[in-house]
């Protein structure tokens, strides 16, 4: 089982049911029963999914009497976004270098044709 936060986050959102729960929570807080409604699974199974999301820092539930709303936490998404953005920038830089090389090759070909 992953121990670092980023691994926990990616593991948590690897499951389509948990991604769907996150999408629904992005609209607003929900109770566990509200989250369970569209799925053909027990409330206990929904709690298992929520436990994974909680351990990854993606959701939280307030303490107190039932029903306790489940709340989406954005901090974990910021961490994911920073990680993804770093590699997106690196890929973009590689594409820009490739574009420059191809442009230089095209210019060289055009120069040869004009001679």
Short mmCIF file of N, CA, C and O in Angstrom, two decimals:
data_model
loop_
_atom_site.label_atom_id
_atom_site.label_comp_id
_atom_site.label_asym_id
_atom_site.label_seq_id
_atom_site.Cartn_x
_atom_site.Cartn_y
_atom_site.Cartn_z
N UNK A 1 0.85 -1.19 0.00
CA UNK A 1 0.00 0.00 0.00
C UNK A 1 0.89 1.24 0.00
O UNK A 1 1.86 1.30 0.73
N UNK A 2 0.54 2.24 -0.82
CA UNK A 2 1.37 3.44 -0.90
C UNK A 2 1.40 4.19 0.43
O UNK A 2 0.41 4.22 1.15
N UNK A 3 2.56 4.78 0.72
CA UNK A 3 2.67 5.51 1.98
C UNK A 3 2.77 7.01 1.77
O UNK A 3 2.41 7.76 2.64
N UNK A 4 3.28 7.46 0.61
CA UNK A 4 3.37 8.90 0.41
C UNK A 4 2.01 9.44 -0.04
O UNK A 4 1.20 8.73 -0.62
N UNK A 5 1.79 10.70 0.21
CA UNK A 5 0.48 11.32 -0.03
C UNK A 5 0.08 11.25 -1.50
O UNK A 5 -1.05 10.89 -1.83
N UNK A 6 1.00 11.59 -2.39
CA UNK A 6 0.68 11.61 -3.81
C UNK A 6 0.26 10.22 -4.30
O UNK A 6 -0.69 10.07 -5.05
N UNK A 7 0.95 9.19 -3.84
CA UNK A 7 0.59 7.81 -4.23
C UNK A 7 -0.80 7.46 -3.71
O UNK A 7 -1.59 6.83 -4.41
N UNK A 8 -1.11 7.87 -2.49
CA UNK A 8 -2.43 7.61 -1.93
C UNK A 8 -3.52 8.30 -2.74
O UNK A 8 -4.58 7.73 -2.99
N UNK A 9 -3.24 9.52 -3.16
CA UNK A 9 -4.23 10.28 -3.93
C UNK A 9 -4.48 9.60 -5.28
O UNK A 9 -5.63 9.38 -5.67
N UNK A 10 -3.40 9.27 -5.99
CA UNK A 10 -3.57 8.63 -7.30
C UNK A 10 -4.22 7.26 -7.16
O UNK A 10 -5.05 6.87 -7.99
N UNK A 11 -3.88 6.52 -6.11
CA UNK A 11 -4.52 5.22 -5.88
C UNK A 11 -6.01 5.41 -5.61
O UNK A 11 -6.84 4.65 -6.13
N UNK A 12 -6.34 6.42 -4.84
CA UNK A 12 -7.75 6.66 -4.50
C UNK A 12 -8.57 6.99 -5.74
O UNK A 12 -9.69 6.50 -5.90
N UNK A 13 -8.03 7.81 -6.63
CA UNK A 13 -8.81 8.21 -7.80
C UNK A 13 -8.66 7.24 -8.97
O UNK A 13 -9.25 7.46 -10.03
N UNK A 14 -7.91 6.18 -8.78
CA UNK A 14 -7.77 5.16 -9.83
C UNK A 14 -9.06 4.38 -10.00
O UNK A 14 -9.33 3.84 -11.07
N UNK A 15 -9.88 4.33 -8.97
CA UNK A 15 -11.13 3.58 -9.01
C UNK A 15 -12.25 4.45 -9.59
O UNK A 15 -12.46 5.58 -9.13
N UNK A 16 -12.99 3.95 -10.58
CA UNK A 16 -14.04 4.77 -11.21
C UNK A 16 -15.17 5.17 -10.26
O UNK A 16 -15.72 6.27 -10.40
N UNK A 17 -15.50 4.32 -9.31
CA UNK A 17 -16.56 4.68 -8.35
C UNK A 17 -16.10 5.85 -7.49
O UNK A 17 -16.86 6.80 -7.27
N UNK A 18 -14.85 5.80 -7.03
CA UNK A 18 -14.35 6.90 -6.21
C UNK A 18 -14.22 8.18 -7.04
O UNK A 18 -14.50 9.27 -6.53
N UNK A 19 -13.81 8.07 -8.30
CA UNK A 19 -13.76 9.27 -9.16
C UNK A 19 -15.16 9.87 -9.30
O UNK A 19 -15.33 11.09 -9.28
N UNK A 20 -16.16 9.01 -9.46
CA UNK A 20 -17.53 9.50 -9.57
C UNK A 20 -17.97 10.18 -8.28
O UNK A 20 -18.61 11.24 -8.31
N UNK A 21 -17.61 9.60 -7.14
CA UNK A 21 -17.95 10.23 -5.86
C UNK A 21 -17.28 11.59 -5.75
O UNK A 21 -17.92 12.57 -5.31
N UNK A 22 -16.03 11.68 -6.15
CA UNK A 22 -15.32 12.97 -6.11
C UNK A 22 -16.02 13.98 -7.01
O UNK A 22 -16.22 15.13 -6.62
N UNK A 23 -16.42 13.56 -8.19
CA UNK A 23 -17.12 14.46 -9.12
C UNK A 23 -18.43 14.95 -8.50
O UNK A 23 -18.78 16.14 -8.63
N UNK A 24 -19.14 14.07 -7.85
CA UNK A 24 -20.41 14.47 -7.23
C UNK A 24 -20.18 15.39 -6.04
O UNK A 24 -20.94 16.32 -5.81
N UNK A 25 -19.09 15.14 -5.30
CA UNK A 25 -18.78 16.00 -4.16
C UNK A 25 -18.26 17.36 -4.61
O UNK A 25 -18.33 18.33 -3.85
N UNK A 26 -17.74 17.45 -5.82
CA UNK A 26 -17.28 18.74 -6.34
C UNK A 26 -18.45 19.71 -6.50
O UNK A 26 -18.27 20.93 -6.42
N UNK A 27 -19.64 19.16 -6.69
CA UNK A 27 -20.85 19.98 -6.82
C UNK A 27 -21.31 20.47 -5.45
O UNK A 27 -21.83 21.56 -5.31
N UNK A 28 -21.12 19.63 -4.43
CA UNK A 28 -21.54 20.00 -3.09
C UNK A 28 -21.42 18.82 -2.14
O UNK A 28 -21.30 17.67 -2.56
N UNK A 29 -21.43 19.12 -0.85
CA UNK A 29 -21.35 18.08 0.17
C UNK A 29 -22.54 17.13 0.06
O UNK A 29 -23.63 17.52 -0.35
N UNK A 30 -22.30 15.87 0.42
CA UNK A 30 -23.33 14.84 0.39
C UNK A 30 -23.22 13.99 1.66
O UNK A 30 -22.14 13.84 2.20
N UNK A 31 -24.33 13.41 2.05
CA UNK A 31 -24.29 12.41 3.12
C UNK A 31 -23.87 11.07 2.49
O UNK A 31 -23.90 10.92 1.26
N UNK A 32 -23.53 10.13 3.33
CA UNK A 32 -23.15 8.81 2.83
C UNK A 32 -24.32 8.18 2.08
O UNK A 32 -24.14 7.59 1.01
N UNK A 33 -25.52 8.31 2.59
CA UNK A 33 -26.70 7.76 1.90
C UNK A 33 -26.90 8.41 0.54
O UNK A 33 -27.26 7.74 -0.42
N UNK A 34 -26.69 9.72 0.46
CA UNK A 34 -26.81 10.39 -0.84
C UNK A 34 -25.73 9.90 -1.81
O UNK A 34 -26.00 9.73 -2.99
N UNK A 35 -24.54 9.68 -1.29
CA UNK A 35 -23.47 9.17 -2.15
C UNK A 35 -23.76 7.74 -2.60
O UNK A 35 -23.41 7.35 -3.71
N UNK A 36 -24.43 6.96 -1.77
CA UNK A 36 -24.71 5.55 -2.09
C UNK A 36 -25.83 5.39 -3.11
O UNK A 36 -25.90 4.36 -3.78
N UNK A 37 -26.70 6.39 -3.25
CA UNK A 37 -27.91 6.26 -4.07
C UNK A 37 -27.68 5.70 -5.48
O UNK A 37 -28.39 4.77 -5.87
N UNK A 38 -26.75 6.22 -6.28
CA UNK A 38 -26.67 5.72 -7.66
C UNK A 38 -25.97 4.37 -7.83
O UNK A 38 -25.95 3.83 -8.93
N UNK A 39 -25.42 3.83 -6.77
CA UNK A 39 -24.64 2.60 -6.90
C UNK A 39 -25.43 1.40 -6.39
O UNK A 39 -26.22 1.50 -5.47
N UNK A 40 -25.16 0.28 -7.00
CA UNK A 40 -25.76 -0.96 -6.53
C UNK A 40 -24.78 -1.63 -5.58
O UNK A 40 -24.20 -2.68 -5.88
N UNK A 41 -24.58 -0.98 -4.44
CA UNK A 41 -23.68 -1.51 -3.42
C UNK A 41 -24.23 -1.11 -2.06
O UNK A 41 -25.04 -0.19 -1.95
N UNK A 42 -23.75 -1.80 -1.06
CA UNK A 42 -24.21 -1.52 0.29
C UNK A 42 -23.60 -0.21 0.80
O UNK A 42 -22.60 0.28 0.27
N UNK A 43 -24.22 0.33 1.82
CA UNK A 43 -23.69 1.53 2.45
C UNK A 43 -22.30 1.23 3.03
O UNK A 43 -21.41 2.08 2.99
N UNK A 44 -22.11 0.00 3.51
CA UNK A 44 -20.80 -0.38 4.04
C UNK A 44 -19.73 -0.32 2.95
O UNK A 44 -18.60 0.10 3.21
N UNK A 45 -20.07 -0.71 1.73
CA UNK A 45 -19.12 -0.63 0.62
C UNK A 45 -18.80 0.83 0.30
O UNK A 45 -17.65 1.16 -0.01
N UNK A 46 -19.80 1.69 0.40
CA UNK A 46 -19.58 3.12 0.17
C UNK A 46 -18.63 3.65 1.25
O UNK A 46 -17.70 4.42 0.96
N UNK A 47 -18.82 3.22 2.50
CA UNK A 47 -17.92 3.63 3.58
C UNK A 47 -16.48 3.20 3.29
O UNK A 47 -15.53 3.92 3.59
N UNK A 48 -16.30 2.03 2.71
CA UNK A 48 -14.94 1.57 2.37
C UNK A 48 -14.31 2.50 1.34
O UNK A 48 -13.14 2.86 1.45
N UNK A 49 -15.09 2.89 0.33
CA UNK A 49 -14.58 3.83 -0.67
C UNK A 49 -14.24 5.17 -0.01
O UNK A 49 -13.20 5.77 -0.29
N UNK A 50 -15.12 5.62 0.87
CA UNK A 50 -14.88 6.90 1.55
C UNK A 50 -13.64 6.84 2.43
O UNK A 50 -12.90 7.82 2.54
N UNK A 51 -13.40 5.70 3.05
CA UNK A 51 -12.22 5.55 3.90
C UNK A 51 -10.95 5.73 3.06
O UNK A 51 -10.00 6.42 3.48
N UNK A 52 -10.92 5.17 1.85
CA UNK A 52 -9.77 5.33 0.96
C UNK A 52 -9.61 6.80 0.59
O UNK A 52 -8.50 7.35 0.61
N UNK A 53 -10.72 7.46 0.26
CA UNK A 53 -10.67 8.87 -0.10
C UNK A 53 -10.23 9.73 1.09
O UNK A 53 -9.46 10.68 0.92
N UNK A 54 -10.68 9.38 2.29
CA UNK A 54 -10.27 10.11 3.49
C UNK A 54 -8.79 9.92 3.78
O UNK A 54 -8.09 10.89 4.09
N UNK A 55 -8.31 8.70 3.68
CA UNK A 55 -6.90 8.43 3.94
C UNK A 55 -5.99 9.16 2.95
O UNK A 55 -4.86 9.49 3.27
N UNK A 56 -6.50 9.41 1.75
CA UNK A 56 -5.73 10.15 0.75
C UNK A 56 -5.86 11.65 0.94
O UNK A 56 -5.19 12.43 0.26
N UNK A 57 -6.73 12.08 1.85
CA UNK A 57 -6.92 13.51 2.09
C UNK A 57 -7.84 14.19 1.10
O UNK A 57 -7.89 15.41 1.01
N UNK A 58 -8.61 13.38 0.35
CA UNK A 58 -9.51 13.95 -0.66
C UNK A 58 -10.86 14.36 -0.10
O UNK A 58 -11.51 15.24 -0.66
N UNK A 59 -11.30 13.71 0.96
CA UNK A 59 -12.58 14.05 1.57
C UNK A 59 -12.43 14.08 3.08
O UNK A 59 -11.50 13.51 3.65
N UNK A 60 -13.38 14.74 3.71
CA UNK A 60 -13.45 14.74 5.17
C UNK A 60 -14.92 14.66 5.57
O UNK A 60 -15.80 14.98 4.79
N UNK A 61 -15.13 14.18 6.78
CA UNK A 61 -16.48 14.15 7.35
C UNK A 61 -16.42 14.82 8.70
O UNK A 61 -15.51 14.57 9.49
N UNK A 62 -17.39 15.67 8.94
CA UNK A 62 -17.42 16.37 10.22
C UNK A 62 -17.79 15.40 11.33
O UNK A 62 -18.43 14.38 11.10
N UNK A 63 -17.35 15.71 12.49
CA UNK A 63 -17.69 14.89 13.66
C UNK A 63 -19.03 15.35 14.19
O UNK A 63 -19.40 16.51 14.08
N UNK A 64 -19.75 14.44 14.76
CA UNK A 64 -21.04 14.82 15.31
C UNK A 64 -22.10 13.80 14.96
O UNK A 64 -21.81 12.72 14.47
N UNK A 65 -23.35 14.16 15.20
CA UNK A 65 -24.45 13.23 14.96
C UNK A 65 -24.65 12.95 13.47
O UNK A 65 -24.27 13.74 12.62
N UNK A 66 -25.25 11.82 13.21
CA UNK A 66 -25.57 11.43 11.83
C UNK A 66 -26.74 12.28 11.35
O UNK A 66 -27.54 12.71 12.16
N UNK A 67 -26.94 12.56 10.13
CA UNK A 67 -26.03 12.28 9.03
C UNK A 67 -24.94 13.35 8.95
O UNK A 67 -25.21 14.54 9.07
N UNK A 68 -23.71 12.89 8.78
CA UNK A 68 -22.58 13.81 8.67
C UNK A 68 -22.24 13.98 7.19
O UNK A 68 -22.01 13.00 6.50
N UNK A 69 -22.23 15.20 6.73
CA UNK A 69 -21.92 15.40 5.31
C UNK A 69 -20.45 15.08 5.01
O UNK A 69 -19.57 15.28 5.84
N UNK A 70 -20.23 14.59 3.80
CA UNK A 70 -18.88 14.33 3.30
C UNK A 70 -18.49 15.57 2.50
O UNK A 70 -19.25 16.06 1.67
N UNK A 71 -17.30 16.07 2.76
CA UNK A 71 -16.82 17.31 2.15
C UNK A 71 -15.57 17.03 1.33
O UNK A 71 -14.67 16.32 1.77
N UNK A 72 -15.50 17.58 0.13
CA UNK A 72 -14.34 17.44 -0.75
C UNK A 72 -13.24 18.39 -0.29
O UNK A 72 -13.49 19.58 -0.10
N UNK A 73 -12.03 17.88 -0.12
CA UNK A 73 -10.87 18.69 0.26
C UNK A 73 -10.03 18.96 -0.98
O UNK A 73 -9.69 18.03 -1.70
N UNK A 74 -9.67 20.19 -1.21
CA UNK A 74 -8.98 20.55 -2.45
C UNK A 74 -7.46 20.46 -2.36
O UNK A 74 -6.79 20.46 -3.38
N UNK A 75 -6.92 20.39 -1.16
CA UNK A 75 -5.46 20.38 -1.01
C UNK A 75 -4.78 19.24 -1.76
O UNK A 75 -3.73 19.42 -2.37
N UNK A 76 -5.38 18.06 -1.72
CA UNK A 76 -4.79 16.91 -2.41
C UNK A 76 -4.80 17.12 -3.92
O UNK A 76 -3.89 16.69 -4.62
N UNK A 77 -5.80 17.81 -4.42
CA UNK A 77 -5.86 18.10 -5.86
C UNK A 77 -4.77 19.08 -6.26
O UNK A 77 -4.22 19.00 -7.35
N UNK A 78 -4.46 20.01 -5.37
CA UNK A 78 -3.36 20.95 -5.64
C UNK A 78 -2.05 20.19 -5.77
O UNK A 78 -1.25 20.48 -6.66
N UNK A 79 -1.84 19.20 -4.92
CA UNK A 79 -0.63 18.38 -4.98
C UNK A 79 -0.57 17.62 -6.30
O UNK A 79 0.48 17.60 -6.96
N UNK A 80 -1.68 17.02 -6.71
CA UNK A 80 -1.74 16.31 -7.99
C UNK A 80 -1.47 17.27 -9.14
O UNK A 80 -0.72 16.95 -10.07
N UNK A 81 -2.08 18.43 -9.09
CA UNK A 81 -1.93 19.40 -10.15
C UNK A 81 -0.47 19.85 -10.29
O UNK A 81 0.04 19.96 -11.41
N UNK A 82 0.20 20.10 -9.18
CA UNK A 82 1.61 20.49 -9.22
C UNK A 82 2.46 19.40 -9.86
O UNK A 82 3.33 19.68 -10.68
N UNK A 83 2.21 18.15 -9.50
CA UNK A 83 2.97 17.04 -10.04
C UNK A 83 2.74 16.90 -11.54
O UNK A 83 3.68 16.77 -12.32
N UNK A 84 1.48 16.94 -11.95
CA UNK A 84 1.14 16.81 -13.37
C UNK A 84 1.69 17.99 -14.16
O UNK A 84 2.24 17.82 -15.25
N UNK A 85 1.56 19.18 -13.63
CA UNK A 85 2.02 20.38 -14.32
C UNK A 85 3.52 20.35 -14.56
O UNK A 85 3.99 20.78 -15.62
N UNK A 86 4.28 19.85 -13.61
CA UNK A 86 5.74 19.76 -13.79
C UNK A 86 6.07 18.93 -15.03
O UNK A 86 6.90 19.33 -15.86
N UNK A 87 5.43 17.80 -15.19
CA UNK A 87 5.71 16.93 -16.32
C UNK A 87 5.07 17.44 -17.61
O UNK A 87 5.62 17.24 -18.69
N UNK A 88 3.97 18.15 -17.50
CA UNK A 88 3.38 18.76 -18.68
C UNK A 88 4.32 19.83 -19.23
O UNK A 88 4.54 19.91 -20.44
N UNK A 89 4.91 20.64 -18.34
CA UNK A 89 5.86 21.66 -18.78
C UNK A 89 7.08 21.03 -19.45
O UNK A 89 7.55 21.52 -20.48
N UNK A 90 7.58 19.94 -18.88
CA UNK A 90 8.73 19.26 -19.49
C UNK A 90 8.38 18.74 -20.88
O UNK A 90 9.17 18.87 -21.81
N UNK A 91 7.21 18.15 -21.02
CA UNK A 91 6.79 17.65 -22.33
C UNK A 91 6.63 18.81 -23.31
O UNK A 91 7.04 18.71 -24.47
N UNK A 92 6.05 19.91 -22.86
CA UNK A 92 5.88 21.08 -23.71
C UNK A 92 7.22 21.62 -24.18
O UNK A 92 7.38 21.99 -25.35
N UNK A 93 8.21 21.63 -23.31
CA UNK A 93 9.55 22.09 -23.70
C UNK A 93 10.15 21.17 -24.76
O UNK A 93 10.78 21.65 -25.70
N UNK A 94 9.95 19.87 -24.62
CA UNK A 94 10.45 18.93 -25.63
C UNK A 94 9.77 19.17 -26.97
O UNK A 94 10.42 19.17 -28.02
N UNK A 95 8.47 19.40 -26.96
CA UNK A 95 7.74 19.67 -28.21
C UNK A 95 8.22 20.97 -28.85
O UNK A 95 8.34 21.06 -30.07
N UNK A 96 8.48 21.97 -28.03
CA UNK A 96 8.98 23.24 -28.57
C UNK A 96 10.35 23.05 -29.21
O UNK A 96 10.63 23.62 -30.28
N UNK A 97 11.23 22.26 -28.58
CA UNK A 97 12.54 21.97 -29.18
C UNK A 97 12.37 21.24 -30.51
O UNK A 97 13.04 21.54 -31.49
N UNK A 98 11.46 20.27 -30.52
CA UNK A 98 11.20 19.53 -31.76
C UNK A 98 10.67 20.47 -32.84
O UNK A 98 11.09 20.38 -34.00
N UNK A 99 9.76 21.38 -32.48
CA UNK A 99 9.25 22.35 -33.44
C UNK A 99 10.37 23.19 -34.03
O UNK A 99 10.39 23.45 -35.24
N UNK A 100 11.34 23.61 -33.19
CA UNK A 100 12.46 24.41 -33.68
C UNK A 100 13.34 23.60 -34.64
O UNK A 100 13.77 24.10 -35.68
N UNK A 101 13.59 22.34 -34.30
CA UNK A 101 14.40 21.48 -35.17
C UNK A 101 13.69 21.28 -36.51
O UNK A 101 14.32 21.40 -37.57
N UNK A 102 12.41 20.99 -36.47
CA UNK A 102 11.66 20.79 -37.72
C UNK A 102 11.61 22.06 -38.55
O UNK A 102 11.73 22.01 -39.78
N UNK A 103 11.45 23.20 -37.90
CA UNK A 103 11.43 24.47 -38.63
C UNK A 103 12.79 24.72 -39.29
O UNK A 103 12.86 25.16 -40.45
N UNK A 104 13.87 24.43 -38.58
CA UNK A 104 15.21 24.60 -39.16
C UNK A 104 15.41 23.65 -40.33
O UNK A 104 16.00 24.04 -41.35
N UNK A 105 14.92 22.43 -40.21
CA UNK A 105 15.04 21.47 -41.32
C UNK A 105 14.26 21.96 -42.54
O UNK A 105 14.73 21.86 -43.67
N UNK A 106 13.05 22.49 -42.30
CA UNK A 106 12.23 23.01 -43.40
C UNK A 106 12.93 24.19 -44.08
O UNK A 106 12.92 24.30 -45.30
N UNK A 107 13.51 25.07 -43.27
CA UNK A 107 14.23 26.21 -43.83
C UNK A 107 15.42 25.74 -44.67
O UNK A 107 15.68 26.28 -45.74
N UNK A 108 16.14 24.73 -44.18
CA UNK A 108 17.29 24.20 -44.91
C UNK A 108 16.83 23.59 -46.23
O UNK A 108 17.47 23.80 -47.28
N UNK A 109 15.72 22.87 -46.21
CA UNK A 109 15.17 22.26 -47.44
C UNK A 109 14.75 23.35 -48.43
O UNK A 109 15.02 23.25 -49.63
N UNK A 110 14.08 24.38 -47.93
CA UNK A 110 13.65 25.47 -48.80
C UNK A 110 14.84 26.21 -49.38
O UNK A 110 14.84 26.60 -50.56
N UNK A 111 15.88 26.38 -48.59
CA UNK A 111 17.09 27.06 -49.06
C UNK A 111 17.75 26.25 -50.17
O UNK A 111 18.21 26.81 -51.17
N UNK A 112 17.79 24.92 -50.02
CA UNK A 112 18.37 24.04 -51.04
C UNK A 112 17.57 24.10 -52.33
O UNK A 112 18.12 24.07 -53.42
N UNK A 113 16.24 24.16 -52.20
CA UNK A 113 15.37 24.21 -53.39
C UNK A 113 15.57 25.50 -54.18
O UNK A 113 15.46 25.50 -55.40
N UNK A 114 15.84 26.60 -53.50
CA UNK A 114 16.02 27.89 -54.17
C UNK A 114 17.40 28.03 -54.82
O UNK A 114 17.60 28.91 -55.63
N UNK A 115 18.29 27.15 -54.51
CA UNK A 115 19.65 27.26 -55.09
C UNK A 115 19.76 26.57 -56.38
O UNK A 115 19.25 25.86 -56.99
#
